[in-house]
Amino acid sequence: MTDPHLLAGMEHSEDAGVYKLRDDLAIIQTVDFFTPIVDDPYTFGQIAVTNALSDVYAMRGNPLTAMNIVCFPINKLDISILRDILRGGLDKMREAGVLLVGGHSVEDDETKYGLAVTGIAHPDQILLNRGARPGDRLVLTKALGTGIVSTAVKGGIATESLVNEAVRAMTTLNKSGAQALMETPDVHSCTDITGFGLLGHACEMIEDSQVGMEIHAGAVPFFSGLREIAELGVLPAGLHRNRRFRENRIEIDPGCPEWQVDILFDPQTAGGLFVAVAPAEAEKLLDKLHHVGLGEAAIIGSVTGERKGKITVRP
Ligand code: CO
Ligand code: CO
């Protein structure tokens, strides 16, 4: 039995839980935390918060309050590291206009940080990952590659400019992207690109639905210098898992080079929004996104009425 107040729960891989409090008000709840993916603690704190707030923005909600979730090896590492992580997180919450209202920390062998977030939205404003319609254009708001960059850093082959580009993307809030969606009519669905990669999250949007997707691989933005690293085969384990898990739902044109397909499966941290919007609004939305500083945003494909539940990738 489902509660009629529950607008989004656990059954469709939605980005967050949504519960209708009144006809004009719903609360959005999500939680996310993980281990450091960059060396600098302050930057890690910023990334963790950007990532944790993202699921609220993906539903076109406004995050209001958050609680810190902290694991830290207090006997092994200097407390100043933890302070820097929390300061990075707090600064990013301030930028987002989110209030920190509490938290919980435990001693652990491995550092982990993130947030439990509460947001609000008008129930009519909520975007689910389902709802794309045939003819819709698909818009991606950030370039891909954060997983491959992390792997390249561990392998000692990432250039400074590539790392900077990835950090800039991972610390860019999806707030301005969500704001652009609020000002755009006929946006039909949205999710944010995180651990399953672009194609994994694209699959979630059309699974068991009456639509399919066509992705134009050549139009998908990715960090400069990423191609060389992907061609070397320096790829995160999660990328291979994502690819194996979804391959049977995706038809890849043989004209797509292997490195390009790999990037489409790269697990992202604090990735961009992925949006299905009516064709008449797509260019206008893209203009708005470029205007608010999301210069990498691009139209990367369309929604089809054929090949339901499947994705076609062409060069
Ligand atoms: Co999400
Ligand atoms: Co999440």
Short mmCIF file of N, CA and C in Angstrom, two decimals, residues 12-13 32 34 60 64 73 135 139 156 159 164 168 174 179-180 186 203 218 255:
data_model
loop_
_atom_site.label_atom_id
_atom_site.label_comp_id
_atom_site.label_asym_id
_atom_site.label_seq_id
_atom_site.Cartn_x
_atom_site.Cartn_y
_atom_site.Cartn_z
N HIS A 12 11.64 3.89 -8.07
CA HIS A 12 12.10 4.21 -9.42
C HIS A 12 13.48 4.87 -9.47
N SER A 13 14.38 4.52 -8.57
CA SER A 13 15.72 5.12 -8.56
C SER A 13 15.65 6.64 -8.61
N ASP A 32 23.89 11.79 1.39
CA ASP A 32 25.03 11.34 0.59
C ASP A 32 26.32 11.63 1.34
N PHE A 34 30.82 10.31 1.40
CA PHE A 34 31.83 9.42 0.80
C PHE A 34 33.23 9.77 1.27
N ARG A 60 14.34 19.82 -8.88
CA ARG A 60 13.92 21.22 -8.99
C ARG A 60 13.39 21.75 -7.66
N LEU A 64 17.02 23.60 2.06
CA LEU A 64 16.89 24.58 3.14
C LEU A 64 17.87 24.33 4.27
N PRO A 73 39.25 9.37 11.55
CA PRO A 73 40.19 8.62 12.41
C PRO A 73 40.94 9.57 13.33
N GLY A 135 10.43 13.25 -28.77
CA GLY A 135 10.74 14.56 -29.37
C GLY A 135 11.51 15.47 -28.44
N VAL A 139 19.44 17.67 -22.45
CA VAL A 139 20.44 18.69 -22.14
C VAL A 139 21.27 18.22 -20.95
N GLY A 156 49.17 9.10 -11.01
CA GLY A 156 50.21 10.11 -11.19
C GLY A 156 50.34 10.66 -12.59
N THR A 159 47.36 16.00 -15.34
CA THR A 159 47.99 17.32 -15.37
C THR A 159 47.24 18.25 -14.41
N ASN A 164 42.35 20.83 -12.12
CA ASN A 164 41.62 22.07 -11.83
C ASN A 164 40.26 22.10 -12.50
N ARG A 168 36.80 22.31 -10.46
CA ARG A 168 35.85 23.38 -10.73
C ARG A 168 34.45 22.81 -10.98
N ASN A 174 24.62 22.71 -8.56
CA ASN A 174 23.58 22.61 -9.59
C ASN A 174 22.44 23.61 -9.34
N GLN A 179 17.69 26.60 -11.17
CA GLN A 179 17.00 27.88 -11.32
C GLN A 179 16.58 28.09 -12.79
N ALA A 180 17.47 27.77 -13.71
CA ALA A 180 17.14 27.89 -15.14
C ALA A 180 15.97 26.98 -15.50
N ASP A 186 7.74 23.46 -19.95
CA ASP A 186 7.84 22.18 -20.66
C ASP A 186 9.14 21.42 -20.43
N CYS A 203 19.60 5.49 -18.55
CA CYS A 203 18.78 4.25 -18.52
C CYS A 203 17.69 4.34 -17.46
N GLY A 218 29.27 12.62 -29.96
CA GLY A 218 30.16 13.72 -30.33
C GLY A 218 29.76 15.06 -29.72
N GLY A 255 30.75 3.26 -35.19
CA GLY A 255 31.55 4.44 -35.50
C GLY A 255 31.99 5.22 -34.28
#
